[in-house]
XYZ file of C-alpha atoms in Angstrom:
455
model
C 26.100 -20.054 34.646
C 23.672 -18.542 32.141
C 21.591 -20.322 29.527
C 18.834 -19.756 26.998
C 15.382 -20.902 28.129
C 12.200 -21.192 26.071
C 8.982 -20.574 28.058
C 5.810 -21.931 26.447
C 2.373 -21.124 27.938
C -0.916 -19.969 26.409
C -1.604 -17.708 29.413
C 0.332 -14.487 28.905
C 0.411 -13.709 32.640
C 2.179 -17.002 33.343
C 4.680 -16.322 30.571
C 5.554 -12.884 31.893
C 5.871 -14.136 35.471
C 8.262 -16.934 34.516
C 10.185 -14.620 32.204
C 10.698 -12.129 35.027
C 11.870 -14.773 37.498
C 14.365 -16.248 35.035
C 15.626 -12.873 33.822
C 16.429 -11.858 37.406
C 18.670 -14.953 37.555
C 20.424 -13.761 34.345
C 18.932 -16.354 32.010
C 18.224 -15.419 28.396
C 14.490 -16.039 27.912
C 12.492 -16.781 24.758
C 8.690 -17.020 24.907
C 5.753 -18.258 22.859
C 2.124 -19.231 23.444
C 1.492 -22.509 21.588
C 3.025 -25.872 20.825
C 3.571 -25.451 17.070
C 5.490 -22.201 17.569
C 7.507 -23.885 20.315
C 8.511 -26.681 17.911
C 9.655 -24.162 15.313
C 11.574 -22.018 17.837
C 13.265 -25.069 19.339
C 14.642 -26.043 15.918
C 15.862 -22.580 14.965
C 16.961 -21.144 18.329
C 18.240 -24.348 20.006
C 17.471 -23.311 23.623
C 19.198 -24.989 26.551
C 15.913 -25.798 28.311
C 12.192 -25.677 27.541
C 9.597 -24.908 30.243
C 6.445 -26.230 28.625
C 2.868 -25.784 29.820
C 0.678 -28.871 29.430
C -2.829 -27.440 29.096
C -2.718 -25.547 25.792
C -5.265 -25.456 22.953
C -4.424 -27.307 19.756
C -1.183 -29.220 20.308
C -0.930 -29.709 24.083
C 2.267 -29.995 26.123
C 2.366 -33.801 26.060
C 2.231 -33.951 22.268
C 4.656 -31.035 21.896
C 7.126 -32.801 24.170
C 6.745 -36.055 22.234
C 7.432 -34.283 18.945
C 10.457 -32.500 20.396
C 11.954 -35.816 21.557
C 11.275 -37.502 18.198
C 12.985 -34.750 16.205
C 16.790 -35.277 15.850
C 17.467 -31.528 16.010
C 15.647 -31.077 19.339
C 15.674 -34.465 21.117
C 18.696 -33.427 23.199
C 16.975 -30.327 24.688
C 15.722 -30.911 28.267
C 11.986 -30.356 28.698
C 10.242 -29.537 31.986
C 6.456 -29.807 31.857
C 4.762 -27.134 33.950
C 1.080 -27.577 34.791
C -1.718 -27.189 37.323
C -2.368 -30.929 37.023
C -1.031 -32.959 39.917
C -2.509 -36.349 39.122
C -0.349 -39.442 39.027
C -1.379 -40.430 35.499
C -0.594 -36.960 34.128
C 2.868 -37.076 35.674
C 3.531 -40.531 34.238
C 2.193 -39.472 30.857
C 4.546 -36.497 30.792
C 7.600 -38.575 31.700
C 6.721 -41.204 29.100
C 6.441 -38.448 26.503
C 10.130 -37.778 27.165
C 9.931 -34.932 29.681
C 12.919 -34.562 31.974
C 10.791 -33.340 34.862
C 7.228 -32.443 35.793
C 6.577 -29.398 37.981
C 3.197 -28.491 39.433
C 1.743 -24.988 39.706
C 2.025 -22.899 41.770
C 5.755 -23.273 41.203
C 8.204 -23.492 44.059
C 10.789 -20.947 42.911
C 13.701 -22.558 44.736
C 13.026 -26.016 43.300
C 12.369 -24.532 39.848
C 15.731 -22.754 39.813
C 17.508 -25.844 41.121
C 16.064 -27.957 38.287
C 16.851 -25.277 35.709
C 20.454 -25.136 36.896
C 20.824 -28.915 36.975
C 19.314 -29.543 33.543
C 21.096 -26.696 31.763
C 24.393 -27.899 33.226
C 23.718 -31.362 31.786
C 22.697 -29.866 28.442
C 25.981 -27.983 28.110
C 27.996 -31.141 28.745
C 26.005 -32.998 26.093
C 26.413 -30.097 23.671
C 30.187 -30.453 23.768
C 29.820 -34.102 22.782
C 27.286 -33.298 20.077
C 29.635 -30.759 18.519
C 32.234 -33.490 18.204
C 29.567 -35.822 16.809
C 28.889 -33.240 14.107
C 32.613 -33.118 13.323
C 32.606 -36.904 13.031
C 29.626 -36.810 10.692
C 31.391 -34.296 8.443
C 34.350 -36.653 8.024
C 32.080 -39.602 7.325
C 31.662 -41.236 10.746
C 28.329 -43.056 11.006
C 26.066 -41.589 13.702
C 22.780 -43.123 12.617
C 22.774 -45.593 15.504
C 21.539 -42.978 17.968
C 17.963 -43.504 16.761
C 18.130 -47.126 17.937
C 19.150 -46.363 21.519
C 16.705 -47.771 24.070
C 16.000 -47.073 27.720
C 15.513 -50.701 28.738
C 17.883 -53.487 29.727
C 20.025 -51.209 31.872
C 22.294 -52.228 34.746
C 20.851 -50.281 37.708
C 22.657 -50.089 41.051
C 20.331 -49.445 44.024
C 22.239 -48.064 47.020
C 19.974 -48.317 50.063
C 20.341 -49.851 53.539
C 16.563 -50.156 53.865
C 16.340 -53.788 52.798
C 12.584 -53.840 52.243
C 12.552 -50.648 50.196
C 15.581 -51.700 48.136
C 13.992 -55.077 47.419
C 10.762 -53.401 46.222
C 12.694 -51.075 43.927
C 14.714 -53.976 42.521
C 11.564 -56.023 41.984
C 9.916 -53.213 40.011
C 13.047 -52.592 37.958
C 13.582 -56.271 37.153
C 10.714 -56.107 34.647
C 12.876 -54.033 32.260
C 16.350 -53.840 33.757
C 19.065 -55.741 35.635
C 19.054 -54.327 39.184
C 21.800 -54.781 41.768
C 21.413 -53.866 45.469
C 24.264 -52.557 47.615
C 23.930 -51.223 51.174
C 27.548 -50.146 51.647
C 28.518 -46.855 49.898
C 32.187 -47.811 49.468
C 31.293 -51.081 47.773
C 28.659 -49.235 45.736
C 31.267 -46.826 44.378
C 33.498 -49.747 43.466
C 30.613 -51.529 41.727
C 29.681 -48.330 39.863
C 33.100 -48.317 38.201
C 31.923 -51.244 36.063
C 29.140 -51.610 33.511
C 26.451 -49.634 35.371
C 23.940 -47.401 33.558
C 22.322 -45.732 36.597
C 22.814 -45.466 40.354
C 19.777 -44.898 42.603
C 20.786 -43.449 45.982
C 18.589 -43.194 49.062
C 19.781 -39.827 50.364
C 17.600 -40.262 53.485
C 19.418 -43.431 54.516
C 20.048 -43.953 58.246
C 23.236 -45.962 57.778
C 25.231 -43.693 55.433
C 25.290 -40.148 54.069
C 23.617 -40.364 50.662
C 24.533 -36.793 49.788
C 28.198 -37.525 50.433
C 27.930 -40.591 48.201
C 26.568 -38.417 45.375
C 29.406 -35.925 45.911
C 32.039 -38.680 45.866
C 30.557 -40.227 42.731
C 30.726 -36.866 40.969
C 34.327 -36.270 42.093
C 35.746 -39.584 40.800
C 36.584 -40.034 37.128
C 35.056 -43.523 36.643
C 31.657 -42.402 38.007
C 31.638 -38.713 37.109
C 29.319 -39.185 34.126
C 27.110 -41.875 35.686
C 23.450 -40.780 35.997
C 22.367 -40.517 39.639
C 18.728 -40.767 40.736
C 18.250 -39.426 44.270
C 15.476 -40.935 46.384
C 14.159 -38.278 48.812
C 11.251 -37.396 51.064
C 9.174 -34.634 49.408
C 9.037 -32.656 52.676
C 12.827 -32.677 53.041
C 13.481 -29.629 50.851
C 17.057 -28.947 52.038
C 18.172 -32.487 51.146
C 16.304 -32.429 47.833
C 17.926 -29.151 46.784
C 21.367 -30.240 47.982
C 21.129 -33.454 45.961
C 20.460 -31.432 42.810
C 23.233 -28.988 43.656
C 25.738 -31.838 44.121
C 24.935 -33.251 40.711
C 21.994 -35.661 41.033
C 20.589 -36.228 37.553
C 17.010 -36.632 38.747
C 14.860 -36.810 41.872
C 12.343 -39.484 42.888
C 10.153 -38.761 45.903
C 8.715 -41.234 48.371
C 6.369 -43.082 48.500
C 7.687 -44.547 45.273
C 5.249 -44.824 42.394
C 6.243 -47.885 40.301
C 5.306 -46.284 36.977
C 7.094 -43.049 37.791
C 10.152 -45.050 38.866
C 10.061 -46.957 35.570
C 9.686 -43.785 33.504
C 12.485 -41.878 35.241
C 14.870 -44.840 35.121
C 14.102 -45.396 31.442
C 14.911 -41.739 30.689
C 18.210 -41.821 32.596
C 19.360 -45.106 31.053
C 18.625 -43.830 27.558
C 20.468 -40.575 28.299
C 23.463 -42.525 29.600
C 23.569 -44.571 26.416
C 23.292 -41.442 24.292
C 26.273 -39.915 26.099
C 28.255 -43.149 25.738
C 27.341 -43.262 22.047
C 28.647 -39.739 21.489
C 31.859 -40.412 23.409
C 32.496 -43.610 21.457
C 31.977 -41.733 18.211
C 34.330 -39.012 19.433
C 36.988 -41.587 20.287
C 36.499 -43.221 16.908
C 36.748 -39.867 15.113
C 39.961 -39.012 16.931
C 41.368 -42.442 16.168
C 40.530 -42.098 12.488
C 42.229 -38.695 12.424
C 45.569 -40.235 13.431
C 45.254 -43.823 12.150
C 45.649 -45.394 8.733
C 42.406 -47.272 8.090
C 43.967 -50.125 6.097
C 46.926 -51.055 8.304
C 45.952 -49.737 11.750
C 49.298 -47.927 12.037
C 49.587 -44.206 12.693
C 49.119 -42.062 9.601
C 51.346 -39.431 8.011
C 49.645 -36.522 9.769
C 50.238 -37.984 13.222
C 53.813 -38.934 12.357
C 54.607 -35.392 11.177
C 53.285 -33.839 14.389
C 55.220 -36.211 16.643
C 58.438 -35.960 14.631
C 58.309 -32.171 14.745
C 58.114 -32.272 18.536
C 60.880 -34.866 18.950
C 63.294 -33.086 16.608
C 62.627 -29.836 18.468
C 63.609 -31.487 21.770
C 66.717 -33.007 20.179
C 67.762 -29.580 18.893
C 67.501 -28.232 22.446
C 69.816 -30.792 24.016
C 67.401 -33.688 24.285
C 67.855 -37.268 23.158
C 68.500 -37.972 19.460
C 65.725 -39.096 17.150
C 66.144 -41.660 14.382
C 63.828 -42.442 11.483
C 63.489 -45.429 9.223
C 61.941 -45.023 5.779
C 60.841 -48.387 4.383
C 59.668 -49.111 0.833
C 58.304 -52.519 -0.182
C 60.246 -53.822 -3.190
C 58.399 -54.466 -6.469
C 55.033 -53.672 -4.891
C 53.560 -52.526 -8.212
C 54.086 -56.045 -9.541
C 51.925 -57.402 -6.719
C 49.015 -55.104 -7.628
C 49.425 -55.725 -11.360
C 49.775 -59.476 -11.058
C 47.334 -60.332 -8.271
C 45.053 -57.322 -7.905
C 44.710 -54.537 -5.365
C 43.015 -56.786 -2.794
C 46.154 -58.911 -2.699
C 48.204 -55.736 -2.435
C 46.163 -54.690 0.595
C 46.796 -58.088 2.182
C 50.530 -57.584 1.718
C 50.363 -54.100 3.261
C 48.466 -55.389 6.289
C 50.859 -58.293 6.869
C 53.879 -56.028 6.357
C 52.445 -53.660 8.996
C 52.169 -56.523 11.481
C 55.774 -57.595 10.928
C 56.941 -54.006 11.148
C 55.068 -53.259 14.393
C 56.274 -56.455 16.097
C 59.941 -55.629 15.426
C 60.057 -52.160 16.973
C 59.870 -50.986 20.572
C 56.746 -49.819 22.363
C 58.031 -46.210 22.330
C 58.629 -46.227 18.565
C 56.002 -44.936 16.127
C 55.482 -47.151 13.084
C 53.464 -45.215 10.508
C 52.175 -45.654 6.990
C 53.591 -42.737 5.022
C 51.633 -43.452 1.850
C 51.204 -46.253 -0.678
C 53.818 -48.930 0.033
C 56.082 -46.524 1.956
C 56.343 -46.641 5.753
C 58.185 -44.605 8.380
C 59.289 -45.530 11.902
C 60.069 -42.668 14.287
C 62.456 -43.813 17.018
C 63.002 -41.473 19.999
C 66.254 -41.761 21.973
C 67.947 -43.804 19.254
C 71.379 -43.403 17.681
C 72.136 -44.047 14.013
C 73.893 -47.327 14.859
C 71.019 -48.674 16.970
C 68.458 -47.663 14.350
C 70.482 -49.496 11.691
C 70.431 -52.706 13.751
C 66.665 -52.504 14.195
C 66.199 -51.828 10.471
C 68.237 -54.950 9.665
C 66.050 -56.991 12.011
C 62.913 -55.735 10.241
C 64.397 -56.456 6.801
C 65.299 -60.022 7.775
C 61.865 -60.711 9.310
C 60.026 -59.407 6.232
C 62.003 -61.677 3.920
C 62.127 -64.704 6.225
C 58.701 -66.142 5.402
C 56.366 -65.761 2.407
C 53.305 -63.518 2.605
C 50.028 -65.430 2.263
C 47.500 -63.745 -0.038
C 44.101 -64.462 -1.605
C 42.863 -66.208 1.525
C 45.961 -68.397 1.717
C 45.684 -69.655 -1.859
C 48.958 -68.033 -2.901
C 52.234 -67.001 -1.313
C 54.601 -64.174 -2.215
C 58.214 -63.533 -1.271
C 58.382 -59.883 -0.207
C 61.457 -57.805 0.541
C 61.944 -54.236 1.713
C 64.517 -51.490 1.179
C 65.233 -49.285 4.198
C 66.871 -45.902 4.668
C 68.092 -44.835 8.121
C 68.889 -41.376 9.484
C 69.317 -39.801 12.921
C 69.578 -36.278 14.285
C 73.216 -35.244 14.630
C 74.630 -33.976 17.881
C 75.931 -30.460 18.021
C 73.833 -28.769 15.334
C 70.242 -28.083 14.390
C 68.174 -30.444 12.272
C 64.672 -30.338 10.802
C 62.083 -33.095 10.304
C 62.185 -32.489 6.550
C 65.979 -32.851 6.372
C 65.909 -35.944 8.560
C 63.305 -37.660 6.391
C 65.113 -36.624 3.230
C 68.353 -38.280 4.374
C 66.500 -41.493 5.198
C 64.680 -41.333 1.856
C 68.011 -40.960 0.057
C 69.097 -44.135 1.836
C 66.066 -45.928 0.360
C 66.971 -44.772 -3.155
C 70.524 -45.960 -2.675
C 69.297 -49.357 -1.436
C 66.999 -49.669 -4.461
C 69.746 -48.693 -6.869
C 72.152 -51.268 -5.432
C 69.825 -54.239 -5.768
C 67.000 -53.778 -3.181
C 66.423 -55.769 0.040
C 69.070 -53.666 1.780
C 69.468 -51.168 4.628
C 71.404 -47.973 3.989
C 72.222 -45.474 6.754
C 72.825 -41.833 5.796
C 74.703 -39.633 8.258
C 74.151 -35.883 8.367
């Protein structure tokens, strides 16, 4: 897996050394020597990862990282701070600035490459969601809420059979989050299926295989996207690297520093919420693409796609398909006499009565205006006619309440029915046209009727 990496360091020798190491691993490398240039390159080039030196003149690495994370166009890019500093406060300061990791010089090449691989893999997953977010924004879906996402108040599952250590972790987390302790990996996986924002796993546990737990969490759909923070011994390099390779989102070494724990958990919880936010917006965008906003029924576009597929199967020996075309009688008089808000109320109530009188496999859709279509797979002309009569009777059986219940209207509907014939080819357009002709015939003969039109 290749990726584009931006290396930022004011010492040219360090830049060239990192560039060579990354190029050997087939990464595409960009370089610069100061924070302001890094900010500009990040916006224009959109790298998959930034390796950022801390000790630079002018705008240092901490401030550069903070600005990157505050800028909407670059906040999603993972940042690894690289520095000769190894003090606790510097590490905490870097994580609180939004850095995804903090590596100390001289760099351990194996750990560096493991972190690069892990973070670029995460970035590519998030990019797919962001592309769909952009699509949602173009069609008017609100995405402004991302700026309000916080890293506190998360539900954190601590999986550790060391009772004392787990209790200390939970105590530290309780200041900002809602921790839960579980010593059994099977029960932990079950608990993680619920509303959990982060799972912390002690991969050095004596009672269970923490690495296997990480692997199982990544292989199961309900927990595949859950952030995983692996707790490891710093001297246990094989386990540390394996945890990253299996999909751990981050690493926390023992002995546990409370502030570092807080900073890393805060970052992972916020990232989880960002991913959830994007997925929810994607789901909403997809729903809006196939749903009529006023009535909640499927829209014309979705109906056309499904009808095309069903008619094609019927033409190739599959089950017949029937359609109902329904037109609310005298609907213009409702809008003219009571206003368009009242008309919308009628459309919404009509949609409810329509949807409750068809089967779960049927597709009730708003075709446009006061016209509706029901696509009915596996339905003969006779059966479709009976269902249409049931809908017509239910619509006219009770008045429609409008204007907040202040007025009532008697509403009727005219329905045309058609079904694919057996023995010869049909098209969606011809099928809908026959049903539409049935509507016109029902209107012409007095309205509030069902007319079936055979092929």
